[in-house]
Coordinates of C-alpha atoms in Angstrom, one line a residue:
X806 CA -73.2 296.7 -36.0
X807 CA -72.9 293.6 -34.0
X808 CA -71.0 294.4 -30.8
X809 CA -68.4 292.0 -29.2
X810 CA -69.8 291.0 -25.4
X811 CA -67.3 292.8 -23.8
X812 CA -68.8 296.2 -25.4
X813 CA -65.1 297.3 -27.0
X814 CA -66.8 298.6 -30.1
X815 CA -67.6 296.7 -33.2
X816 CA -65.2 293.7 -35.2
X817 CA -62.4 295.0 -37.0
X818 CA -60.9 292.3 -39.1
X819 CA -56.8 293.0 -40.9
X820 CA -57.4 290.3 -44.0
X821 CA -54.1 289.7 -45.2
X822 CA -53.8 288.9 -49.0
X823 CA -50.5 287.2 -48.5
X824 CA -49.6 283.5 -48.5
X825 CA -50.9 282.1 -45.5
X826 CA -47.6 280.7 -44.8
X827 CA -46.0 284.2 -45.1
X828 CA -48.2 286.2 -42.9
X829 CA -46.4 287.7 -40.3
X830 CA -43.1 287.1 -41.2
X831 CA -40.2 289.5 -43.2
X832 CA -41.7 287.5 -46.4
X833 CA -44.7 289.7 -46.0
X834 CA -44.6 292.8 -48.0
X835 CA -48.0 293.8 -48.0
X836 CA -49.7 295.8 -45.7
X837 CA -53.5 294.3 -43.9
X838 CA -56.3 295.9 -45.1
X839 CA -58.6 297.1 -42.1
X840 CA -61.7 296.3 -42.9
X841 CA -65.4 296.9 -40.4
X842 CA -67.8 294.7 -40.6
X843 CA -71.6 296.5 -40.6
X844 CA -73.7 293.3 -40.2
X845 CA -76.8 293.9 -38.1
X846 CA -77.3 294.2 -34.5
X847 CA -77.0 291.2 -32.8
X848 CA -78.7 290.7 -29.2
X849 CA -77.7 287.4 -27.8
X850 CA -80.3 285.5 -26.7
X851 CA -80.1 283.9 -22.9
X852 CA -79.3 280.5 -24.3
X853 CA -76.2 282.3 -26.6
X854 CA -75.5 284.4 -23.5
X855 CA -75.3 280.4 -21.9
X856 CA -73.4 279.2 -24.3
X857 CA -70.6 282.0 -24.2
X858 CA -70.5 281.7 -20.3
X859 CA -69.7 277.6 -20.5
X860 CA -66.7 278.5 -23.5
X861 CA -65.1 280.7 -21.0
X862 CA -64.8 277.7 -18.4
X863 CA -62.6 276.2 -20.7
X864 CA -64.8 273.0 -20.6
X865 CA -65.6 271.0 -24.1
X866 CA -68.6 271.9 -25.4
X867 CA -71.4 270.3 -27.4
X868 CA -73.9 272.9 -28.8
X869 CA -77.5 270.6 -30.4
X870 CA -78.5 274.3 -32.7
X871 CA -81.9 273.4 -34.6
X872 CA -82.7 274.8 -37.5
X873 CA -82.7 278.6 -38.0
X874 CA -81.4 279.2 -34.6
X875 CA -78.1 281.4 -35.5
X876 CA -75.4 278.8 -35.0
X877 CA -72.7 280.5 -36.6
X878 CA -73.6 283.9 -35.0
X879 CA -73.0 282.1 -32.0
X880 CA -69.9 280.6 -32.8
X881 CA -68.7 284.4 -33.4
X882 CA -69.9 285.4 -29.8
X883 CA -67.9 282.6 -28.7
X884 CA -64.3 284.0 -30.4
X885 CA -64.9 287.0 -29.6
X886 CA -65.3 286.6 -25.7
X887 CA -61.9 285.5 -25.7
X888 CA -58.7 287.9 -26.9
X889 CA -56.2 285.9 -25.5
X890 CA -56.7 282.5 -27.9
X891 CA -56.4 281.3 -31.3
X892 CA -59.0 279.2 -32.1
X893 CA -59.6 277.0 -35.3
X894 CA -63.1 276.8 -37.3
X895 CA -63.6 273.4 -39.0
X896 CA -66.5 273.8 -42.0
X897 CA -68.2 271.1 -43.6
X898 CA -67.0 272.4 -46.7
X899 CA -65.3 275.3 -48.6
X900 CA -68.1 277.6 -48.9
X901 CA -68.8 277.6 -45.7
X902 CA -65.5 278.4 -44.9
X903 CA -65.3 281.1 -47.4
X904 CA -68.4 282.8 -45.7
X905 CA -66.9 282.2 -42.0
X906 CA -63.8 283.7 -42.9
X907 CA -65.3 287.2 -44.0
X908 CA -67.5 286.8 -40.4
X909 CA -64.6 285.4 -37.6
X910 CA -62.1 287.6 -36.4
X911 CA -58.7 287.2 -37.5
X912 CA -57.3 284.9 -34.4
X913 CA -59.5 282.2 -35.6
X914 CA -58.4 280.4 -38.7
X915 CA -61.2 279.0 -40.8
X916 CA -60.5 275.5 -42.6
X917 CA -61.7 272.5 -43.5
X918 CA -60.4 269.1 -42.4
X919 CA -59.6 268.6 -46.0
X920 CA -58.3 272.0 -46.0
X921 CA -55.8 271.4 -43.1
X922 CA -54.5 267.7 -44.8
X923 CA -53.8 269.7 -47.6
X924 CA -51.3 271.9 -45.9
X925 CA -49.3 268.6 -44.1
X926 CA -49.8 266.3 -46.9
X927 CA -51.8 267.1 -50.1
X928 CA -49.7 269.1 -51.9
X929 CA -47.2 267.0 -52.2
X930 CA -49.8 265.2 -55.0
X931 CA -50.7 268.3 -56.7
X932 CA -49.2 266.8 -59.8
X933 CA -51.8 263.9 -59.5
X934 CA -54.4 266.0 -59.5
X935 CA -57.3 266.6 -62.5
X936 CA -56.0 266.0 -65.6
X937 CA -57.9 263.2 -68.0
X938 CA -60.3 260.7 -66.7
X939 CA -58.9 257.2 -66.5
X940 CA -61.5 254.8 -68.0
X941 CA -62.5 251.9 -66.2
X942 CA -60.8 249.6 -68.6
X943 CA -57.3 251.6 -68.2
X944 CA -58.1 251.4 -64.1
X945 CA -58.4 247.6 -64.8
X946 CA -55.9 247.4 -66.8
X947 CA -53.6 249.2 -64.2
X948 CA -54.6 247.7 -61.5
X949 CA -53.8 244.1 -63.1
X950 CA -57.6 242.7 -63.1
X951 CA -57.7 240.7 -66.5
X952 CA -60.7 238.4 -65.4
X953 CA -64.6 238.5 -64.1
X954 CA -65.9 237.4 -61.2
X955 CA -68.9 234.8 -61.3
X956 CA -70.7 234.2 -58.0
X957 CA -74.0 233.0 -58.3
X958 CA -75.1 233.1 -61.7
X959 CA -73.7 237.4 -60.3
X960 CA -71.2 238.3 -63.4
X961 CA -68.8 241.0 -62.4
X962 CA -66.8 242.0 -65.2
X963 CA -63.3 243.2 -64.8
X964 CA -64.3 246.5 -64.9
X965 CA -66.2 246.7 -62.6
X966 CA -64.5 245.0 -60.1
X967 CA -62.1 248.2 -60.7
X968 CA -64.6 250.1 -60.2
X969 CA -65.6 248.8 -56.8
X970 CA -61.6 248.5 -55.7
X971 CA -61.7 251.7 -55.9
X972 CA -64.8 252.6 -53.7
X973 CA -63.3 250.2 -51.1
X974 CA -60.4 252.7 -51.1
X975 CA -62.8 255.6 -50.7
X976 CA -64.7 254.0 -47.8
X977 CA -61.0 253.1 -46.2
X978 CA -60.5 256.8 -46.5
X979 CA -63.4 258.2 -45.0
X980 CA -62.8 255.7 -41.8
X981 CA -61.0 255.7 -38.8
X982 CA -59.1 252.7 -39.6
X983 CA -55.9 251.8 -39.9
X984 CA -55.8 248.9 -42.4
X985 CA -57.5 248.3 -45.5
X986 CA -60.1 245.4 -44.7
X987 CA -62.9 243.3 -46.4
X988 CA -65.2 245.5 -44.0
X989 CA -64.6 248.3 -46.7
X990 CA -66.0 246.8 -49.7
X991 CA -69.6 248.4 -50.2
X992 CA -72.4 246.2 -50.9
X993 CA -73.5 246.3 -54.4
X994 CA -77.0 247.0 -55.8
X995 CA -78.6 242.8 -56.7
X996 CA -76.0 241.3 -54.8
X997 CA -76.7 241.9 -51.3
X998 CA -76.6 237.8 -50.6
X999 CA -74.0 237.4 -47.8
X1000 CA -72.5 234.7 -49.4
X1001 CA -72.0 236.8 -52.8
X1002 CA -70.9 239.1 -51.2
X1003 CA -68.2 237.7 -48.9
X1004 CA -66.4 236.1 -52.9
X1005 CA -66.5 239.3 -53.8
X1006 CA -64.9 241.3 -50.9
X1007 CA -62.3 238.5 -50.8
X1008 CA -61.3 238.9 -54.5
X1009 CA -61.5 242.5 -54.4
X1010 CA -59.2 243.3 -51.5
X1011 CA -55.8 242.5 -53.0
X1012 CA -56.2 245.2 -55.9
X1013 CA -58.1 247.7 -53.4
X1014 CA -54.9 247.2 -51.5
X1015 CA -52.5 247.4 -54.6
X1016 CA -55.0 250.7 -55.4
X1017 CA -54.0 252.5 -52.0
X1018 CA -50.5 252.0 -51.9
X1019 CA -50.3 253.7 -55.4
X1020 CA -52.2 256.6 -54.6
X1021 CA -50.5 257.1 -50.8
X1022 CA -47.5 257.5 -52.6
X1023 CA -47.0 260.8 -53.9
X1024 CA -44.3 259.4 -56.6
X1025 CA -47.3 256.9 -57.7
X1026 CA -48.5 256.9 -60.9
X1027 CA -51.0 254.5 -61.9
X1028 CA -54.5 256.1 -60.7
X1029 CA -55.9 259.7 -59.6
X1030 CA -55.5 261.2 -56.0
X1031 CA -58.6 262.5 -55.1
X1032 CA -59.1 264.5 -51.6
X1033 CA -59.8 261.7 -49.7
X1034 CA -57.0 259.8 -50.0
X1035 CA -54.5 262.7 -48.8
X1036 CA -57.3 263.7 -45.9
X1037 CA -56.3 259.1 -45.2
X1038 CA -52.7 260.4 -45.3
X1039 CA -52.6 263.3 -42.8
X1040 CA -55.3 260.8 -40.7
X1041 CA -52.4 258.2 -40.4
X1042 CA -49.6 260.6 -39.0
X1043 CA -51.3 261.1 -36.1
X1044 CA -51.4 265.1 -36.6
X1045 CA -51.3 267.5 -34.2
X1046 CA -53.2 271.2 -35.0
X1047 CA -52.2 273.9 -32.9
X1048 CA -54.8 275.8 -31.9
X1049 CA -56.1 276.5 -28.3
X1050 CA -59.9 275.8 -29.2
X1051 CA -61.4 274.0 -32.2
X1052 CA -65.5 275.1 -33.3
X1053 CA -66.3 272.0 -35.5
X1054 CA -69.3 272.9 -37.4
X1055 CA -71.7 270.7 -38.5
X1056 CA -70.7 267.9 -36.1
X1057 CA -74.0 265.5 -36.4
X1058 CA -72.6 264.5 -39.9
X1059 CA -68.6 263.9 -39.5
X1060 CA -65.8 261.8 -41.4
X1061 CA -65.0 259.1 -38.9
X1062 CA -61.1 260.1 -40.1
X1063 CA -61.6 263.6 -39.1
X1064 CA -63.2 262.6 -35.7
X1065 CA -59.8 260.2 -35.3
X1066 CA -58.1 263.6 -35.4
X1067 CA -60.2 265.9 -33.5
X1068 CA -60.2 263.2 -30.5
X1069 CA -56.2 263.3 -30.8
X1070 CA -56.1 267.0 -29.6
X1071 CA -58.3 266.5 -26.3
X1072 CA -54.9 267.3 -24.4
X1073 CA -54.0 270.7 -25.6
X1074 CA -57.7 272.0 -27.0
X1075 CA -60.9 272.8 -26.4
X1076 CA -63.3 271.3 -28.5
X1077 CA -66.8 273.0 -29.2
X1078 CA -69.1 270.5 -31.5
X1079 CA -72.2 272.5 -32.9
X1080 CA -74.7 270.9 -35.0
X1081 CA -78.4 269.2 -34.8
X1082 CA -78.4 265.7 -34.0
X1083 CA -82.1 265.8 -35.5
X1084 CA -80.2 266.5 -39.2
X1085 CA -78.1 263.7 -39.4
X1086 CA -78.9 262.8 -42.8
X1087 CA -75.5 261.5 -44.0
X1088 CA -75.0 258.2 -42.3
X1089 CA -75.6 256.0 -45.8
X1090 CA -72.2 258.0 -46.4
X1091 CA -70.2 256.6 -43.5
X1092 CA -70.7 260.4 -41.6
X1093 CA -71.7 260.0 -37.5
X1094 CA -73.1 261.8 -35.3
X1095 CA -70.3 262.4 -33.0
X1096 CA -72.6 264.8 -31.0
X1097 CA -74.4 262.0 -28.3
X1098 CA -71.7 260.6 -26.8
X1099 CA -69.5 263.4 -26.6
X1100 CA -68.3 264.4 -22.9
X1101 CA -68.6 267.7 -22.1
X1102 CA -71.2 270.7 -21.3
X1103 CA -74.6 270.1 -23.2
X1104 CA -76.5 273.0 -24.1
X1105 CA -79.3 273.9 -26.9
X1106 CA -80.1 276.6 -28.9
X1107 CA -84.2 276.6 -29.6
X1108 CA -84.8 279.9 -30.6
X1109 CA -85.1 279.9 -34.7
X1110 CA -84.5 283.3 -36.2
X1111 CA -85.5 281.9 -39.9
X1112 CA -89.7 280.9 -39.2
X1113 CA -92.7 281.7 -37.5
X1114 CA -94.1 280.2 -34.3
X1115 CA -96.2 278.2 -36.6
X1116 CA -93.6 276.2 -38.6
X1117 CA -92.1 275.7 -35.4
X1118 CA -95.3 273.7 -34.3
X1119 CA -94.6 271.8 -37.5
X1120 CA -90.9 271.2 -36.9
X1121 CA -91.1 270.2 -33.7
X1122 CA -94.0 267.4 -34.5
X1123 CA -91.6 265.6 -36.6
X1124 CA -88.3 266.7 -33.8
X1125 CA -90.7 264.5 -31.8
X1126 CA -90.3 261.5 -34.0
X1127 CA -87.0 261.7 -33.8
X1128 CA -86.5 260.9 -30.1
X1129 CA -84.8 264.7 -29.4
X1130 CA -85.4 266.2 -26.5
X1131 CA -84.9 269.3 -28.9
X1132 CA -88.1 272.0 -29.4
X1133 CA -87.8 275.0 -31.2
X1134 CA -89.1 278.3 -30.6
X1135 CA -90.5 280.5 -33.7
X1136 CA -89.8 283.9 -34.3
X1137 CA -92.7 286.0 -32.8
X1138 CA -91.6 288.8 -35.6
X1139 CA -92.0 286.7 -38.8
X1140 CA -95.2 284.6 -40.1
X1141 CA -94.8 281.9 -41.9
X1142 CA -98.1 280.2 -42.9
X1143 CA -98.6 276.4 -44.0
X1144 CA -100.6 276.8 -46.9
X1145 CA -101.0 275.3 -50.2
X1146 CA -98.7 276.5 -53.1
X1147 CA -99.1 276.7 -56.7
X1148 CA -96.1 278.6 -57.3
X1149 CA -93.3 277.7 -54.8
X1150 CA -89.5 278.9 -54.6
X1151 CA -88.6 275.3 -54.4
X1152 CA -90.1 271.7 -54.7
X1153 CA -88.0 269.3 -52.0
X1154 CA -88.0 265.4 -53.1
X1155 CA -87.0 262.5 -51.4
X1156 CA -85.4 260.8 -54.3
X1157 CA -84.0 261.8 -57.6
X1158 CA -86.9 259.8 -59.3
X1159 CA -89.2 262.3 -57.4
X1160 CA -87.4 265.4 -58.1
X1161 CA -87.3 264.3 -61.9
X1162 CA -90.8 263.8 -61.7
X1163 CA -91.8 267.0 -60.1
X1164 CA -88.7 268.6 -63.0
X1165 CA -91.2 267.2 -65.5
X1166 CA -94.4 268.7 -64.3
X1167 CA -93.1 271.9 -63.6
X1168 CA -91.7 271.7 -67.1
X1169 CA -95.5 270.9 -68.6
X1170 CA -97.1 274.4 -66.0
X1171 CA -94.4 276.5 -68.7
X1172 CA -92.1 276.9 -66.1
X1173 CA -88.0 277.7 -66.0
X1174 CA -86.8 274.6 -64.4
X1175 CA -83.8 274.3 -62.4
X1176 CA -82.3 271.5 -60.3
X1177 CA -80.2 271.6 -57.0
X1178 CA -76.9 270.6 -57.9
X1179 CA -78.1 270.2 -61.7
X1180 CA -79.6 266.6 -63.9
X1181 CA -76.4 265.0 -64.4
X1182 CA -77.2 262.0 -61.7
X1183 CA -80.6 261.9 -63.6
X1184 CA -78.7 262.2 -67.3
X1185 CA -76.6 259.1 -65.9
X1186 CA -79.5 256.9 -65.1
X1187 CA -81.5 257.5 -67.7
X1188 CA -78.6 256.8 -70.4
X1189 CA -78.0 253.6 -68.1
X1190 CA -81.7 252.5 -68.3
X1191 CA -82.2 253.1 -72.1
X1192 CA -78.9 250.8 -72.6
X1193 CA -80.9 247.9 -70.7
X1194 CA -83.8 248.4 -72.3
X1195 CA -82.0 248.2 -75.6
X1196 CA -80.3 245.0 -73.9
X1197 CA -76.8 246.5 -74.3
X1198 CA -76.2 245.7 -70.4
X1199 CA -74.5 249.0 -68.6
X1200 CA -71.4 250.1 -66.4
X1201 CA -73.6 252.7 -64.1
X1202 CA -72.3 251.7 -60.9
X1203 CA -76.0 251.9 -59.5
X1204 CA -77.3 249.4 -62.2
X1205 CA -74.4 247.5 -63.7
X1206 CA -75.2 244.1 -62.3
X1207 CA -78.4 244.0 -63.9
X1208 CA -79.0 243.0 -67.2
X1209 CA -82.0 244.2 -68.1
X1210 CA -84.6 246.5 -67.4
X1211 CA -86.7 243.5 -66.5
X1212 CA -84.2 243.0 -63.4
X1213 CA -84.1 246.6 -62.4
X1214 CA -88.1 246.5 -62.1
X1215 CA -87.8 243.3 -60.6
X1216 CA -85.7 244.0 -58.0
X1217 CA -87.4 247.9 -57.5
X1218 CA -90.6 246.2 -56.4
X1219 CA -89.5 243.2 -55.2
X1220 CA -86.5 243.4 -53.0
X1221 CA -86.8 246.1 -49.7
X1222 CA -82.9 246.8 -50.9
X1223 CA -84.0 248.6 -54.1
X1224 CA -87.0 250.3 -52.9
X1225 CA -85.0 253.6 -53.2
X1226 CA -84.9 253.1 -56.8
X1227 CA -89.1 252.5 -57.6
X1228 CA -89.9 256.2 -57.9
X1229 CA -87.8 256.7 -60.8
X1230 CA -88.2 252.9 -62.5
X1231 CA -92.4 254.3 -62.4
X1232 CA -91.1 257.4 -64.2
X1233 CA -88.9 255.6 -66.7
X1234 CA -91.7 253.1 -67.6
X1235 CA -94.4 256.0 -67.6
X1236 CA -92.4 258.2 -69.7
X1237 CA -89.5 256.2 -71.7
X1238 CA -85.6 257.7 -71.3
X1239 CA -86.3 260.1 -74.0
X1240 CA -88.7 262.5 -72.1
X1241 CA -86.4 262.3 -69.3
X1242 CA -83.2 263.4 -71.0
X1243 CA -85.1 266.1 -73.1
X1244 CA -85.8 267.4 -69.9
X1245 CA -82.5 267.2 -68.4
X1246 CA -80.9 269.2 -71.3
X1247 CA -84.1 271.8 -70.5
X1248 CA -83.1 272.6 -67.2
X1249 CA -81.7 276.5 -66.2
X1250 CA -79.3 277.6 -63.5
X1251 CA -81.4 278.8 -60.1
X1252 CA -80.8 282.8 -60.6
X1253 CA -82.9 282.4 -63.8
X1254 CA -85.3 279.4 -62.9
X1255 CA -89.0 280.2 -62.0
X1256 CA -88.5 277.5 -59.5
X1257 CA -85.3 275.3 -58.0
X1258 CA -86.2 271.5 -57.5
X1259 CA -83.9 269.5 -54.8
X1260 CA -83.5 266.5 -53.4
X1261 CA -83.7 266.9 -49.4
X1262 CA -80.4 266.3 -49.0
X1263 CA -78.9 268.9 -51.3
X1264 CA -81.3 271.3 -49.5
X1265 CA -79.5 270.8 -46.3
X1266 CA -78.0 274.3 -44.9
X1267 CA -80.2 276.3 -47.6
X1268 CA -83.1 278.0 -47.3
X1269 CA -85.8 279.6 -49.2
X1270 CA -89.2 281.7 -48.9
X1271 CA -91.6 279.8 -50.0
X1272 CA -91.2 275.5 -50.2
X1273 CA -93.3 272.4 -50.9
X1274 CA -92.8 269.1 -49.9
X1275 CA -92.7 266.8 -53.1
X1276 CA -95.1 264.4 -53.4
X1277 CA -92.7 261.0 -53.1
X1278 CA -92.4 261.2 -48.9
X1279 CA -95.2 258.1 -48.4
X1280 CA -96.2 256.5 -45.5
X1281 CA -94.3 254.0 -44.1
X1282 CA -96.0 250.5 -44.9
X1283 CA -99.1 249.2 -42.9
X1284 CA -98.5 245.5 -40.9
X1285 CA -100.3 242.5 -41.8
X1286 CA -103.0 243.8 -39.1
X1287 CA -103.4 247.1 -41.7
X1288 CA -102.0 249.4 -38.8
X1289 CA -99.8 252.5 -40.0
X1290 CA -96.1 251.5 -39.5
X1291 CA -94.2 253.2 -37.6
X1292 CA -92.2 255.9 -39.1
X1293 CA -88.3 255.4 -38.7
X1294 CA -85.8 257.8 -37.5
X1295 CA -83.9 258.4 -40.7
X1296 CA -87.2 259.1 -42.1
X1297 CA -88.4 261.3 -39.6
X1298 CA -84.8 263.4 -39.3
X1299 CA -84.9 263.9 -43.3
X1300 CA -88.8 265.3 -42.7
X1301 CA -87.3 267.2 -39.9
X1302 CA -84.4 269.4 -42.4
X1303 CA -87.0 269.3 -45.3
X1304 CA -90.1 271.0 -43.6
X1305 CA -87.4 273.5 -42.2
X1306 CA -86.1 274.9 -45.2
X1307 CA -88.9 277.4 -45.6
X1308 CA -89.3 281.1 -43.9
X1309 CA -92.0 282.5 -44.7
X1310 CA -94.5 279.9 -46.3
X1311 CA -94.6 275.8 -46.5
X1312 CA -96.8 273.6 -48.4
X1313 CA -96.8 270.2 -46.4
X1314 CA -97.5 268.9 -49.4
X1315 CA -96.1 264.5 -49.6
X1316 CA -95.7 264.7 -46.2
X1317 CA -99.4 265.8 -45.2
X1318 CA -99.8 262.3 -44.7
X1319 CA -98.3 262.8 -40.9
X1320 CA -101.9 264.5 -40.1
X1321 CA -103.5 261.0 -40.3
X1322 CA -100.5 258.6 -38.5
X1323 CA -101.4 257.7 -35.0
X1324 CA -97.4 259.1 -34.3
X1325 CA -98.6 262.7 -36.2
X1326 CA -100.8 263.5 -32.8
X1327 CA -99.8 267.2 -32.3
X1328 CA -101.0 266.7 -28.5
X1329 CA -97.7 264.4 -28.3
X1330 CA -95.2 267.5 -29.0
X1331 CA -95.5 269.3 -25.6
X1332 CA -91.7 270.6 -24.8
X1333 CA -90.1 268.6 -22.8
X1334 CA -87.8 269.7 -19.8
X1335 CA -84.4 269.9 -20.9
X1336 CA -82.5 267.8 -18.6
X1337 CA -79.4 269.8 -16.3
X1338 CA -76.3 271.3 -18.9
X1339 CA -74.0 268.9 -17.5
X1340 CA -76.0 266.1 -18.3
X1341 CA -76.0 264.7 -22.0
X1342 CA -79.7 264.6 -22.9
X1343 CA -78.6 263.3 -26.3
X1344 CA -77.7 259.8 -25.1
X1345 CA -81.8 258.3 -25.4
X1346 CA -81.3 258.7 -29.5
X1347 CA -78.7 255.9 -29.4
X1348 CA -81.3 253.6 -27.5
X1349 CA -82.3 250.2 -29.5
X1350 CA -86.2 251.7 -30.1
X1351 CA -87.6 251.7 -33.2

């Protein structure tokens, strides 16, 4: 059993089936079920034992955990040096939360931030919730747009300029700012032009504005409330959540709204951030690494309990390339071996056009296919590239600008905007639409598969035995000298979370290149000192370097 530090005897958690509400209160009728949790022993480490001694100062607390290195075990030792509190665990998302509830003891409510708006604020819009999709030429209709938009020889039917009001309310939503701007309206695949895009933002804003006042208002009726737009709401009233310390998980990767609320409860709470700056992979989302620049006690957590000393060798190489000060230690107990596979648990891709090409080959070795999060992103672009080839133009928001498939390939190859997109233009033109939606419908769930393909970024928090890197992670580009480029930091961070995903063997696979780049030298990764706990070693990843 694992044993609180003060050596009282094992967790005992009372879970409560009641409303949360009602809990404690005459309303109450049931009785708490005592329930022991027999999880195995845990024997803090000196850097846990660290970490447990700066939470009792009462000081904030940043906590950079890489990857494998019990971060949430942790977080337990923390709640349960201290009886006297109530502390609040923020998730990234529900099942995380689900899974920390059955861990924390009862004094520490687990929620997410959407989880906490919809107590204050989201309910009240239950009624707008679900029910049928609203077509974008209803959404037009509602909104009032009746005419395109031509910029340029750029035709933006009304449609879509529904469509991208609403996104502008989404990225509204997910920031910290208080009035709908021109700043919200996301760039749009062929017309990156500043000057395009500055007619557009302009003629947009009104409806995006018209958009949010209807779904801030809970008696609105003209469009869908979706999460984000309550999560705006509770944001906006300036919210206080009463709780003596707050453990936000994840941190690397937060909702600029939710940091706007965490950074209101300084006064009254301790705040403990835990996360890996080194896997912040969600900035093209609007998420930020609120980690770096946080004041308070810095400390680390290097020991990985998930691989072997020799996949820490590999994960720090690429920790390297990432500027963090950050080295992992494996554990001495379990091998893992970088070897080739022929017959991995899972096949990581960069892109979708990668993983759909690795879906297809695993497909033609007589395998049972499944894919992380399942094909319907890759159903969606495959329908949207046969309509251009058929020259029936198409409303996928990636591709509706473009129309034909001759633009798409154009602007794949051509333009550094849409070089995200070339993998899976190659696979389109290699194989036509049809192979690629037969082998959507193909694909299994993961309990049955014979092997689970991901993109990297659906991979992130999971973990499997055996992994291979898929074969679309290339070299960056040489110069005009032929030198190897160097290899960004959003590149290097995504290598970072990919090659870490394995415990027990890893097949380096697309990435094997790094054994060749001048920056791969393995004589480069010797630890580093960790600079003094007070300091914030963090701050050199927001330096200007390439």
């Amino acid at each position: 059993m694992i044993t609180c530090p003060d050596s009282r005897g094992p967790f005992v958690r009372a879970v409560c089936h009641a409303p949360i509400e009602a809990r404690g209160t005459s309303a109450c009728r049931r009785k708490p079920e005592r329930r022991v949790r027999t999880v195995p022993t845990l024997t803090p480490t000196d850097e846990q034992h660290a970490a447990v001694t700066a939470f009792t100062t009462g000081r904030n607390l940043v906590l950079q955990a890489g990857a494998g290195t019990g971060k949430t075990s942790t977080l337990e030792l923390l709640a349960a040096s201290d009886h006297r509190r109530q502390g609040l665990y923020l998730a990234f998302n529900r099942a995380i939360k689900e899974a920390a509830a059955r861990r924390f003891p009862p004094r520490v409510k687990c929620r997410t931030g959407h989880g906490l708006a919809y107590a204050a604020f989201g309910h009240r819009y239950r009624h707008r919730f679900g029910g049928a999709r609203i077509p974008a030429w209803k959404t037009a209709e509602l909104l009032g747009l009746t005419q395109k938009l031509t910029v340029n020889e750029r035709v933006f039917e009304n449609t879509s300029l529904a469509y991208i009001a609403k996104q502008t309310v989404l990225r509204y939503c997910q920031s910290a700012d208080k009035e709908i701007d021109t700043k919200h309206v996301p760039l749009q695949r062929g017309a990156e032009d500043p000057a395009v895009h500055r007619v557009l933002a302009t003629t947009v804003l009104p409806y995006a504005q018209h958009a949010w006042n209807d779904v801030r208002d809970p008696a609105g009726s003209k469009l869908k409330v979706e999460h984000d737009h309550y999560l705006k709401v509770w944001q906006l009233s300036d919210p206080h959540i009463s709780a003596d310390y707050i453990l936000l998980d994840e941190a690397q990767d937060t909702n600029p709204a939710l940091e706007y609320v965490l950074n209101l409860q300084r006064g009254h709470a301790q705040i403990v951030l835990v996360g890996d700056s080194a896997q912040q992979i969600y900035s093209w989302r609007g998420a930020r690494d609120i980690m770096t620049d946080f004041d308070g006690t810095h400390l680390t957590l290097t020991q990985s309990f998930r691989f072997g000393p020799a996949l820490a060798a590999e994960a720090n190489r690429w920790l390297s390339l990432t500027r963090s000060p950050l080295r992992l230690s494996g554990h001495q107990a379990t091998t893992t071996r970088l070897e080739k596979l022929e017959e991995p648990d899972v096949v990581l891709c960069r892109t979708n056009g990668g993983a759909m090409a690795e879906v297809l080959h695993q497909m033609e070795a007589g395998r049972r296919v499944a894919m992380a999060g399942g094909g319907g992103a890759l159903r969606s672009l495959a329908s949207a590239a046969q309509d251009l080839k058929n020259g029936r133009g198409t409303r996928h928001p990636e591709l509706y600008l473009f129309r034909s498939w001759g633009e798409v390939q154009d602007y794949a190859e051509n333009d550094p905007a849409g070089a995200d997109l070339l993998p899976w233009v190659e696979l389109v033109d290699e194989l036509g639409t049809e192979a690629v939606l037969a082998a959507v419908d193909q694909l299994g769930s993961e309990t049955s598969a014979d092997v689970t393909v991901s993109t990297v970024h659906k991979a992130k928090g999971r973990e499997w035995p055996t992994v291979r890197i898929g074969e679309d992670f290339t070299p960056p580009e040489e110069d005009d000298l032929g030198r190897p480029g160097r290899i960004p930091r959003s590149e290097a961070r995504l290598a970072y979370v990919a090659v870490t995903r394995a415990r027990y063997q890893l097949d380096i696979g697309g990435l094997g290149w790094i054994n060749e780049h001048p920056q791969g030298d393995p004589t480069a990764n010797q630890r580093p000192r960790i600079p003094h706990p007070q300091t914030n070693p963090w701050d050199r990843l927001n330096d200007s370097r390439p």
